[in-house]
mmCIF file of C-alpha atoms and ligand atoms in Angstrom:
data_model
loop_
_atom_site.group_PDB
_atom_site.id
_atom_site.type_symbol
_atom_site.label_atom_id
_atom_site.label_comp_id
_atom_site.label_asym_id
_atom_site.label_seq_id
_atom_site.Cartn_x
_atom_site.Cartn_y
_atom_site.Cartn_z
ATOM 1 C CA UNK A 34 0.196 -0.418 -0.096
ATOM 2 C CA UNK A 35 1.251 3.436 -1.161
ATOM 3 C CA UNK A 36 -0.263 7.420 0.101
ATOM 4 C CA UNK A 37 -2.759 6.764 -2.792
ATOM 5 C CA UNK A 38 -4.057 3.996 -1.285
ATOM 6 C CA UNK A 39 -3.912 5.550 2.018
ATOM 7 C CA UNK A 40 -5.987 8.025 1.143
ATOM 8 C CA UNK A 41 -8.244 6.042 -0.640
ATOM 9 C CA UNK A 42 -8.356 3.748 2.257
ATOM 10 C CA UNK A 43 -9.667 7.082 4.658
ATOM 11 C CA UNK A 44 -12.069 7.591 1.660
ATOM 12 C CA UNK A 45 -13.915 4.865 1.495
ATOM 13 C CA UNK A 46 -13.953 4.211 6.156
ATOM 14 C CA UNK A 47 -15.211 8.195 5.744
ATOM 15 C CA UNK A 48 -18.062 6.997 3.886
ATOM 16 C CA UNK A 49 -19.125 4.245 5.798
ATOM 17 C CA UNK A 50 -18.875 5.562 9.106
ATOM 18 C CA UNK A 51 -21.079 8.289 7.501
ATOM 19 C CA UNK A 52 -23.547 5.606 7.100
ATOM 20 C CA UNK A 53 -23.623 3.791 10.031
ATOM 21 C CA UNK A 54 -27.278 3.393 11.018
ATOM 22 C CA UNK A 55 -27.066 3.033 14.832
ATOM 23 C CA UNK A 56 -23.864 2.850 17.787
ATOM 24 C CA UNK A 57 -23.112 -0.215 17.873
ATOM 25 C CA UNK A 58 -22.333 -0.511 13.780
ATOM 26 C CA UNK A 59 -20.355 3.093 14.297
ATOM 27 C CA UNK A 60 -18.288 0.813 17.179
ATOM 28 C CA UNK A 61 -18.088 -1.879 14.493
ATOM 29 C CA UNK A 62 -16.130 0.298 12.012
ATOM 30 C CA UNK A 63 -14.085 1.972 14.606
ATOM 31 C CA UNK A 64 -12.671 -1.815 15.257
ATOM 32 C CA UNK A 65 -12.095 -2.762 12.074
ATOM 33 C CA UNK A 66 -9.817 0.269 10.746
ATOM 34 C CA UNK A 67 -8.547 1.972 13.330
ATOM 35 C CA UNK A 68 -8.675 -0.610 15.832
ATOM 36 C CA UNK A 69 -5.638 -0.917 18.227
ATOM 37 C CA UNK A 70 -4.383 -4.321 17.402
ATOM 38 C CA UNK A 71 -5.593 -4.633 13.840
ATOM 39 C CA UNK A 72 -7.474 -1.989 12.049
ATOM 40 C CA UNK A 73 -6.824 -1.662 8.660
ATOM 41 C CA UNK A 74 -4.678 2.033 9.228
ATOM 42 C CA UNK A 75 -3.071 0.529 12.522
ATOM 43 C CA UNK A 76 -1.526 -2.004 10.226
ATOM 44 C CA UNK A 77 -0.851 -0.249 7.856
ATOM 45 C CA UNK A 78 1.006 2.212 9.986
ATOM 46 C CA UNK A 79 2.399 -0.927 11.385
ATOM 47 C CA UNK A 80 4.107 -1.148 7.826
ATOM 48 C CA UNK A 81 6.202 1.990 7.774
ATOM 49 C CA UNK A 82 9.654 0.370 9.029
ATOM 50 C CA UNK A 83 10.131 -1.685 6.124
ATOM 51 C CA UNK A 84 9.862 0.652 3.957
ATOM 52 C CA UNK A 85 12.486 1.773 2.402
ATOM 53 C CA UNK A 86 14.009 5.717 4.391
ATOM 54 C CA UNK A 87 13.273 7.586 1.313
ATOM 55 C CA UNK A 88 9.211 6.324 1.316
ATOM 56 C CA UNK A 89 9.052 6.204 5.327
ATOM 57 C CA UNK A 90 8.308 10.572 5.899
ATOM 58 C CA UNK A 91 5.414 10.322 2.888
ATOM 59 C CA UNK A 92 4.029 7.098 3.757
ATOM 60 C CA UNK A 93 3.982 8.071 7.515
ATOM 61 C CA UNK A 94 2.013 11.484 7.219
ATOM 62 C CA UNK A 95 -0.474 9.795 4.811
ATOM 63 C CA UNK A 96 -1.029 6.854 7.290
ATOM 64 C CA UNK A 97 -1.681 9.979 9.978
ATOM 65 C CA UNK A 98 -3.584 11.684 8.322
ATOM 66 C CA UNK A 99 -6.230 8.877 7.445
ATOM 67 C CA UNK A 100 -6.033 7.312 10.708
ATOM 68 C CA UNK A 101 -7.187 11.693 11.779
ATOM 69 C CA UNK A 102 -9.910 11.684 9.232
ATOM 70 C CA UNK A 103 -11.164 8.021 10.485
ATOM 71 C CA UNK A 104 -11.586 9.181 13.722
ATOM 72 C CA UNK A 105 -13.100 12.618 13.436
ATOM 73 C CA UNK A 106 -15.815 10.554 11.036
ATOM 74 C CA UNK A 107 -15.645 8.324 14.208
ATOM 75 C CA UNK A 108 -16.872 11.461 16.657
ATOM 76 C CA UNK A 109 -19.569 12.840 14.190
ATOM 77 C CA UNK A 110 -21.512 10.160 13.825
ATOM 78 C CA UNK A 111 -21.230 9.198 17.398
ATOM 79 C CA UNK A 112 -22.984 12.822 17.890
ATOM 80 C CA UNK A 113 -25.300 12.718 15.044
ATOM 81 C CA UNK A 114 -26.652 9.173 16.709
ATOM 82 C CA UNK A 115 -26.344 11.146 20.031
ATOM 83 C CA UNK A 116 -29.200 13.533 18.972
ATOM 84 C CA UNK A 117 -31.158 11.988 16.474
ATOM 85 C CA UNK A 118 -32.042 9.741 19.520
ATOM 86 C CA UNK A 119 -32.757 12.069 21.451
ATOM 87 C CA UNK A 120 -35.009 13.732 19.099
ATOM 88 C CA UNK A 121 -37.095 10.159 18.414
ATOM 89 C CA UNK A 122 -37.532 9.853 22.065
ATOM 90 C CA UNK A 123 -39.041 13.299 22.392
ATOM 91 C CA UNK A 124 -41.241 12.490 19.219
ATOM 92 C CA UNK A 125 -44.883 11.849 20.272
ATOM 93 C CA UNK A 126 -44.879 8.280 19.823
ATOM 94 C CA UNK A 127 -41.283 7.640 20.807
ATOM 95 C CA UNK A 128 -40.858 6.976 24.538
ATOM 96 C CA UNK A 129 -43.471 7.219 26.673
ATOM 97 C CA UNK A 130 -42.993 10.719 28.019
ATOM 98 C CA UNK A 131 -46.355 10.560 29.828
ATOM 99 C CA UNK A 132 -45.046 8.213 32.876
ATOM 100 C CA UNK A 133 -45.302 9.962 35.661
ATOM 101 C CA UNK A 134 -41.829 11.101 37.599
ATOM 102 C CA UNK A 135 -41.286 10.354 41.170
ATOM 103 C CA UNK A 136 -42.899 12.816 43.339
ATOM 104 C CA UNK A 137 -41.044 15.292 44.960
ATOM 105 C CA UNK A 138 -42.197 15.037 48.727
ATOM 106 C CA UNK A 139 -42.159 19.259 49.685
ATOM 107 C CA UNK A 140 -41.805 19.714 53.398
ATOM 108 C CA UNK A 141 -43.452 22.378 55.338
ATOM 109 C CA UNK A 142 -44.504 24.045 58.751
ATOM 110 C CA UNK A 143 -45.471 22.214 61.581
ATOM 111 C CA UNK A 144 -49.358 23.499 62.595
ATOM 112 C CA UNK A 145 -47.509 24.600 65.395
ATOM 113 C CA UNK A 146 -45.148 27.202 64.193
ATOM 114 C CA UNK A 147 -47.685 27.789 61.505
ATOM 115 C CA UNK A 148 -49.699 29.446 64.623
ATOM 116 C CA UNK A 149 -47.128 30.789 66.255
ATOM 117 C CA UNK A 150 -46.155 32.449 62.640
ATOM 118 C CA UNK A 151 -49.859 33.683 62.527
ATOM 119 C CA UNK A 152 -50.323 34.811 66.065
ATOM 120 C CA UNK A 153 -46.993 36.726 65.757
ATOM 121 C CA UNK A 154 -48.338 38.146 62.698
ATOM 122 C CA UNK A 155 -51.199 39.749 64.024
ATOM 123 C CA UNK A 156 -49.542 41.063 67.040
ATOM 124 C CA UNK A 157 -47.436 42.221 64.752
ATOM 125 C CA UNK A 158 -49.979 44.959 62.852
ATOM 126 C CA UNK A 159 -51.411 46.267 65.849
ATOM 127 C CA UNK A 160 -47.552 47.113 67.022
ATOM 128 C CA UNK A 161 -45.847 44.086 69.185
ATOM 129 C CA UNK A 162 -42.617 42.752 68.860
ATOM 130 C CA UNK A 163 -41.941 39.151 69.061
ATOM 131 C CA UNK A 164 -39.170 37.723 71.280
ATOM 132 C CA UNK A 165 -38.343 35.206 73.109
ATOM 133 C CA UNK A 166 -37.138 34.268 76.479
ATOM 134 C CA UNK A 167 -34.976 31.167 78.205
ATOM 135 C CA UNK A 168 -37.066 28.234 79.199
ATOM 136 C CA UNK A 169 -35.243 27.082 81.999
ATOM 137 C CA UNK A 170 -35.829 30.029 84.166
ATOM 138 C CA UNK A 171 -35.008 31.182 87.413
ATOM 139 C CA UNK A 172 -37.165 30.462 90.465
ATOM 140 C CA UNK A 173 -37.282 34.530 90.805
ATOM 141 C CA UNK A 174 -38.313 35.493 87.009
ATOM 142 C CA UNK A 175 -41.118 32.479 87.213
ATOM 143 C CA UNK A 176 -42.691 32.887 90.300
ATOM 144 C CA UNK A 177 -41.111 35.719 92.650
ATOM 145 C CA UNK A 178 -40.792 38.957 90.954
ATOM 146 C CA UNK A 179 -45.055 37.684 89.682
ATOM 147 C CA UNK A 180 -46.060 38.146 92.946
ATOM 148 C CA UNK A 181 -46.014 34.357 94.051
ATOM 149 C CA UNK A 182 -43.963 33.716 96.604
ATOM 150 C CA UNK A 183 -42.622 30.886 98.330
ATOM 151 C CA UNK A 184 -45.627 30.081 99.976
ATOM 152 C CA UNK A 185 -48.489 31.557 97.929
ATOM 153 C CA UNK A 186 -50.681 28.556 97.334
ATOM 154 C CA UNK A 187 -50.813 29.858 92.887
ATOM 155 C CA UNK A 188 -47.447 27.619 92.740
ATOM 156 C CA UNK A 189 -49.511 24.499 92.899
ATOM 157 C CA UNK A 190 -51.470 25.465 89.944
ATOM 158 C CA UNK A 191 -48.433 25.485 88.098
ATOM 159 C CA UNK A 192 -47.157 21.747 88.595
ATOM 160 C CA UNK A 193 -43.389 22.760 88.005
ATOM 161 C CA UNK A 194 -40.395 20.784 86.993
ATOM 162 C CA UNK A 195 -37.444 21.807 89.323
ATOM 163 C CA UNK A 196 -33.994 22.028 87.659
ATOM 164 C CA UNK A 197 -31.289 20.725 90.027
ATOM 165 C CA UNK A 198 -28.377 22.816 90.604
ATOM 166 C CA UNK A 199 -25.358 23.852 93.087
ATOM 167 C CA UNK A 200 -26.780 27.224 93.134
ATOM 168 C CA UNK A 201 -29.011 29.489 95.719
ATOM 169 C CA UNK A 202 -31.407 29.873 93.304
ATOM 170 C CA UNK A 203 -33.679 27.290 92.350
ATOM 171 C CA UNK A 204 -34.562 26.566 88.822
ATOM 172 C CA UNK A 205 -36.976 25.478 86.660
ATOM 173 C CA UNK A 206 -38.238 24.483 83.193
ATOM 174 C CA UNK A 207 -40.444 27.538 83.003
ATOM 175 C CA UNK A 208 -44.141 26.816 83.600
ATOM 176 C CA UNK A 209 -45.588 29.968 81.533
ATOM 177 C CA UNK A 210 -44.390 32.529 79.717
ATOM 178 C CA UNK A 211 -45.220 35.367 81.938
ATOM 179 C CA UNK A 212 -41.126 35.480 83.251
ATOM 180 C CA UNK A 213 -40.753 36.919 80.067
ATOM 181 C CA UNK A 214 -42.919 40.413 81.126
ATOM 182 C CA UNK A 215 -40.424 40.209 83.770
ATOM 183 C CA UNK A 216 -37.108 40.029 82.188
ATOM 184 C CA UNK A 217 -38.627 42.344 78.504
ATOM 185 C CA UNK A 218 -39.683 45.598 81.569
ATOM 186 C CA UNK A 219 -36.391 45.126 83.222
ATOM 187 C CA UNK A 220 -34.816 45.469 79.741
ATOM 188 C CA UNK A 221 -36.853 48.345 78.773
ATOM 189 C CA UNK A 222 -38.481 51.414 79.098
ATOM 190 C CA UNK A 223 -41.901 52.359 78.216
ATOM 191 C CA UNK A 224 -43.579 52.448 75.360
ATOM 192 C CA UNK A 225 -43.233 48.382 75.629
ATOM 193 C CA UNK A 226 -45.734 46.298 73.491
ATOM 194 C CA UNK A 227 -43.674 42.637 72.918
ATOM 195 C CA UNK A 228 -44.962 39.439 72.023
ATOM 196 C CA UNK A 229 -43.413 35.584 73.570
ATOM 197 C CA UNK A 230 -44.275 32.502 72.164
ATOM 198 C CA UNK A 231 -42.535 29.703 73.671
ATOM 199 C CA UNK A 232 -41.885 25.837 75.135
ATOM 200 C CA UNK A 233 -43.402 25.460 78.983
ATOM 201 C CA UNK A 234 -43.344 22.626 81.091
ATOM 202 C CA UNK A 235 -45.258 21.365 83.377
ATOM 203 C CA UNK A 236 -45.487 17.994 85.886
ATOM 204 C CA UNK A 237 -49.014 16.776 84.394
ATOM 205 C CA UNK A 238 -50.820 13.857 83.331
ATOM 206 C CA UNK A 239 -51.450 13.715 79.244
ATOM 207 C CA UNK A 240 -54.908 13.576 78.314
ATOM 208 C CA UNK A 241 -56.952 15.290 75.286
ATOM 209 C CA UNK A 242 -56.144 18.883 76.301
ATOM 210 C CA UNK A 243 -52.988 18.605 78.395
ATOM 211 C CA UNK A 244 -49.706 17.737 77.522
ATOM 212 C CA UNK A 245 -46.456 17.785 79.931
ATOM 213 C CA UNK A 246 -44.441 20.116 76.965
ATOM 214 C CA UNK A 247 -46.776 22.725 75.100
ATOM 215 C CA UNK A 248 -45.948 26.453 73.477
ATOM 216 C CA UNK A 249 -48.008 29.850 75.154
ATOM 217 C CA UNK A 250 -48.115 33.222 73.804
ATOM 218 C CA UNK A 251 -47.832 36.130 76.174
ATOM 219 C CA UNK A 252 -48.637 39.566 75.547
ATOM 220 C CA UNK A 253 -47.580 42.562 77.520
ATOM 221 C CA UNK A 254 -48.159 46.384 76.661
ATOM 222 C CA UNK A 255 -46.899 49.357 78.410
ATOM 223 C CA UNK A 256 -47.639 53.234 78.083
ATOM 224 C CA UNK A 257 -48.856 55.705 79.672
ATOM 225 C CA UNK A 258 -53.013 55.932 79.278
ATOM 226 C CA UNK A 259 -53.179 52.426 78.807
ATOM 227 C CA UNK A 260 -56.712 50.302 80.207
ATOM 228 C CA UNK A 261 -58.853 47.583 80.696
ATOM 229 C CA UNK A 262 -60.462 48.840 77.094
ATOM 230 C CA UNK A 263 -57.042 48.659 75.200
ATOM 231 C CA UNK A 264 -56.837 44.913 76.319
ATOM 232 C CA UNK A 265 -60.439 44.106 75.580
ATOM 233 C CA UNK A 266 -60.020 45.756 72.168
ATOM 234 C CA UNK A 267 -56.596 44.438 71.175
ATOM 235 C CA UNK A 268 -57.913 41.061 72.095
ATOM 236 C CA UNK A 269 -61.319 41.415 70.121
ATOM 237 C CA UNK A 270 -59.334 42.406 66.878
ATOM 238 C CA UNK A 271 -56.829 39.626 67.667
ATOM 239 C CA UNK A 272 -60.029 36.738 67.713
ATOM 240 C CA UNK A 273 -61.174 38.122 65.004
ATOM 241 C CA UNK A 274 -57.911 38.134 62.421
ATOM 242 C CA UNK A 275 -57.124 34.512 63.384
ATOM 243 C CA UNK A 276 -60.960 33.200 63.159
ATOM 244 C CA UNK A 277 -62.844 35.540 61.240
ATOM 245 C CA UNK A 278 -65.633 36.874 60.948
ATOM 246 C CA UNK A 279 -67.662 38.945 63.797
ATOM 247 C CA UNK A 280 -66.299 37.402 66.472
ATOM 248 C CA UNK A 281 -67.496 37.940 70.284
ATOM 249 C CA UNK A 282 -65.505 38.499 73.489
ATOM 250 C CA UNK A 283 -66.297 37.176 76.917
ATOM 251 C CA UNK A 284 -64.378 38.910 80.184
ATOM 252 C CA UNK A 285 -64.873 36.863 82.913
ATOM 253 C CA UNK A 286 -63.249 37.500 86.780
ATOM 254 C CA UNK A 287 -59.741 35.593 86.927
ATOM 255 C CA UNK A 288 -57.497 35.940 89.501
ATOM 256 C CA UNK A 289 -54.035 35.982 88.751
ATOM 257 C CA UNK A 290 -51.014 37.373 91.336
ATOM 258 C CA UNK A 291 -49.588 39.494 89.120
ATOM 259 C CA UNK A 292 -52.394 40.912 86.975
ATOM 260 C CA UNK A 293 -54.902 43.251 88.853
ATOM 261 C CA UNK A 294 -57.659 43.179 88.130
ATOM 262 C CA UNK A 295 -57.448 39.827 85.828
ATOM 263 C CA UNK A 296 -59.894 37.994 83.886
ATOM 264 C CA UNK A 297 -60.280 34.781 81.614
ATOM 265 C CA UNK A 298 -60.991 35.524 77.756
ATOM 266 C CA UNK A 299 -63.586 33.551 75.391
ATOM 267 C CA UNK A 300 -64.261 34.008 71.929
ATOM 268 C CA UNK A 301 -67.838 32.984 70.721
ATOM 269 C CA UNK A 302 -67.695 29.967 69.045
ATOM 270 C CA UNK A 303 -67.105 30.153 65.014
ATOM 271 C CA UNK A 304 -67.918 27.002 64.824
ATOM 272 C CA UNK A 305 -71.400 26.959 66.127
ATOM 273 C CA UNK A 306 -71.558 30.763 65.291
ATOM 274 C CA UNK A 307 -71.908 31.273 69.699
ATOM 275 C CA UNK A 308 -74.865 29.124 69.709
ATOM 276 C CA UNK A 309 -73.561 25.999 70.728
ATOM 277 C CA UNK A 310 -75.456 23.460 68.273
ATOM 278 C CA UNK A 311 -74.847 22.685 64.220
ATOM 279 C CA UNK A 312 -77.020 21.159 61.963
ATOM 280 C CA UNK A 313 -75.329 17.628 63.645
ATOM 281 C CA UNK A 314 -76.541 18.995 67.458
ATOM 282 C CA UNK A 315 -74.432 19.661 69.983
ATOM 283 C CA UNK A 316 -71.202 21.726 68.836
ATOM 284 C CA UNK A 317 -68.206 19.448 68.510
ATOM 285 C CA UNK A 318 -65.938 22.726 68.859
ATOM 286 C CA UNK A 319 -67.057 23.902 71.805
ATOM 287 C CA UNK A 320 -68.753 20.665 73.348
ATOM 288 C CA UNK A 321 -71.637 22.948 73.585
ATOM 289 C CA UNK A 322 -70.517 25.786 75.658
ATOM 290 C CA UNK A 323 -70.820 28.649 72.841
ATOM 291 C CA UNK A 324 -67.896 29.787 74.275
ATOM 292 C CA UNK A 325 -63.710 28.738 73.933
ATOM 293 C CA UNK A 326 -61.684 29.536 76.902
ATOM 294 C CA UNK A 327 -58.540 30.985 75.598
ATOM 295 C CA UNK A 328 -56.397 32.835 77.728
ATOM 296 C CA UNK A 329 -55.685 34.933 81.397
ATOM 297 C CA UNK A 330 -55.004 38.624 81.184
ATOM 298 C CA UNK A 331 -55.510 41.691 83.603
ATOM 299 C CA UNK A 332 -53.915 44.747 84.026
ATOM 300 C CA UNK A 333 -49.515 44.467 84.815
ATOM 301 C CA UNK A 334 -49.667 44.297 88.684
ATOM 302 C CA UNK A 335 -48.414 47.865 89.980
ATOM 303 C CA UNK A 336 -46.187 45.776 92.566
ATOM 304 C CA UNK A 337 -44.385 44.040 89.583
ATOM 305 C CA UNK A 338 -43.670 47.283 87.898
ATOM 306 C CA UNK A 339 -42.313 48.908 90.366
ATOM 307 C CA UNK A 340 -39.824 45.585 91.225
ATOM 308 C CA UNK A 341 -38.355 46.634 87.790
ATOM 309 C CA UNK A 342 -37.935 50.487 88.747
ATOM 310 C CA UNK A 343 -41.190 51.793 86.266
ATOM 311 C CA UNK A 344 -43.678 54.268 88.515
ATOM 312 C CA UNK A 345 -47.039 53.551 88.452
ATOM 313 C CA UNK A 346 -49.065 56.342 88.721
ATOM 314 C CA UNK A 347 -47.317 57.295 85.767
ATOM 315 C CA UNK A 348 -47.162 53.967 83.222
ATOM 316 C CA UNK A 349 -49.860 50.736 83.434
ATOM 317 C CA UNK A 350 -50.367 47.947 81.156
ATOM 318 C CA UNK A 351 -51.754 45.262 80.817
ATOM 319 C CA UNK A 352 -50.621 40.987 80.056
ATOM 320 C CA UNK A 353 -52.390 38.012 78.771
ATOM 321 C CA UNK A 354 -51.411 34.636 78.123
ATOM 322 C CA UNK A 355 -52.293 32.126 76.411
ATOM 323 C CA UNK A 356 -52.037 27.934 74.984
ATOM 324 C CA UNK A 357 -50.779 27.889 71.127
ATOM 325 C CA UNK A 358 -51.964 24.602 70.636
ATOM 326 C CA UNK A 359 -55.686 25.253 72.015
ATOM 327 C CA UNK A 360 -55.376 27.849 68.888
ATOM 328 C CA UNK A 361 -54.502 25.496 67.110
ATOM 329 C CA UNK A 362 -56.519 22.820 67.818
ATOM 330 C CA UNK A 363 -59.327 24.908 66.683
ATOM 331 C CA UNK A 364 -57.303 26.317 63.477
ATOM 332 C CA UNK A 365 -56.924 23.027 62.611
ATOM 333 C CA UNK A 366 -59.675 20.943 63.951
ATOM 334 C CA UNK A 367 -57.855 18.388 65.718
ATOM 335 C CA UNK A 368 -59.993 16.519 68.265
ATOM 336 C CA UNK A 369 -56.816 15.394 70.333
ATOM 337 C CA UNK A 370 -53.360 18.167 71.857
ATOM 338 C CA UNK A 371 -50.730 14.759 71.041
ATOM 339 C CA UNK A 372 -51.728 14.631 67.897
ATOM 340 C CA UNK A 373 -49.248 17.677 67.072
ATOM 341 C CA UNK A 374 -46.211 15.980 69.331
ATOM 342 C CA UNK A 375 -46.891 12.551 68.404
ATOM 343 C CA UNK A 376 -44.896 13.520 64.636
ATOM 344 C CA UNK A 377 -47.283 11.078 62.833
ATOM 345 C CA UNK A 378 -46.844 12.145 59.355
ATOM 346 C CA UNK A 379 -49.929 10.901 58.300
ATOM 347 C CA UNK A 380 -52.115 13.031 60.590
ATOM 348 C CA UNK A 381 -49.768 16.313 60.357
ATOM 349 C CA UNK A 382 -48.993 15.594 56.345
ATOM 350 C CA UNK A 383 -52.998 15.452 56.346
ATOM 351 C CA UNK A 384 -54.203 18.961 57.697
HETATM 352 N N1 LIG B 652 -49.228 32.798 82.841
HETATM 353 C C1 LIG B 652 -50.659 32.508 83.343
HETATM 354 C C2 LIG B 652 -50.746 31.404 83.006
HETATM 355 O O1 LIG B 652 -50.279 30.699 82.501
HETATM 356 C C3 LIG B 652 -51.598 32.922 82.377
HETATM 357 C C4 LIG B 652 -51.429 35.126 82.199
HETATM 358 C C5 LIG B 652 -51.159 35.317 80.972
HETATM 359 C C6 LIG B 652 -52.467 35.503 82.658
HETATM 360 C C7 LIG B 652 -50.447 36.566 81.751
HETATM 361 C C8 LIG B 652 -52.448 36.731 83.343
HETATM 362 C C9 LIG B 652 -51.401 37.757 82.211
HETATM 363 O O2 LIG B 652 -51.951 30.830 83.203
#
């Protein structure tokens, strides 16, 4: 074979490669022409050293050129075959593109987190800043500063979980978010408007409406002219924004050592519109009571104001505190508080 023969060989190979119908045929042609052991061009190049010295450069150059042409043709055809396979797959009637893709599971916030965010958003609209406080608290903030000294009967209400420490002050898992009333007032001067959502702990048996770990939201407003009317207005607006409609609010006298006067708040039931009955009979949401107890509240006790260095003659305010789970149960129609914390995705995913 001479240089001309090599060029003809390359011409033939190029033509065959351009016509290769699929990748298998292309691979067979690659082996046939430029295969490492006995491809036609490979073998022809191996003959170079056997030629007369003067013929070798021209022959070798023609051989290398032939191999490069064939390799380029192989790459070109491989690319063509790849894109036409793709086109065929995308053509209607080609591959079955109607097969549903694997579902992507999109996460979302836990109903308790959603409720906390919604409550915070509503109060933010009325000027309340959301702040958080420690879940492990000193006796002083949890009780003492809230007018609940060690021998006060109100301590019994809170079924406390104490933490062992070597400190003189006793430490506990906070049983309510009210300690933040004191912590916030210690740090700020009036006007104060804060909302404190947070986890609380009580040593209690669990049932459909009680858990030993639960969430509360605490509100505190201190200013120069605040009265019980402001407290009512704020909570009324909150109830309407959260539950919608023309919600009514019921205040009944209650007792808390750190507010005076104190009240218990209830909203008229949104499920039966405050009637206690629905089409199926007794309303299941409020148990026929027509009212849903929501929170404790009152005017911040002057002794608490004095303790943080406020002058009760100049500044007064109100506080309120309630359970987040209670709101979440109403908003999602969840009949048992434990469903939130068992974290069974079959239930949480259905909300
Ligand atoms: N901290 C009280 C409780 O958990 C509720 C409350 C908060 C009452 C603020 C009055 C003012 O029972």
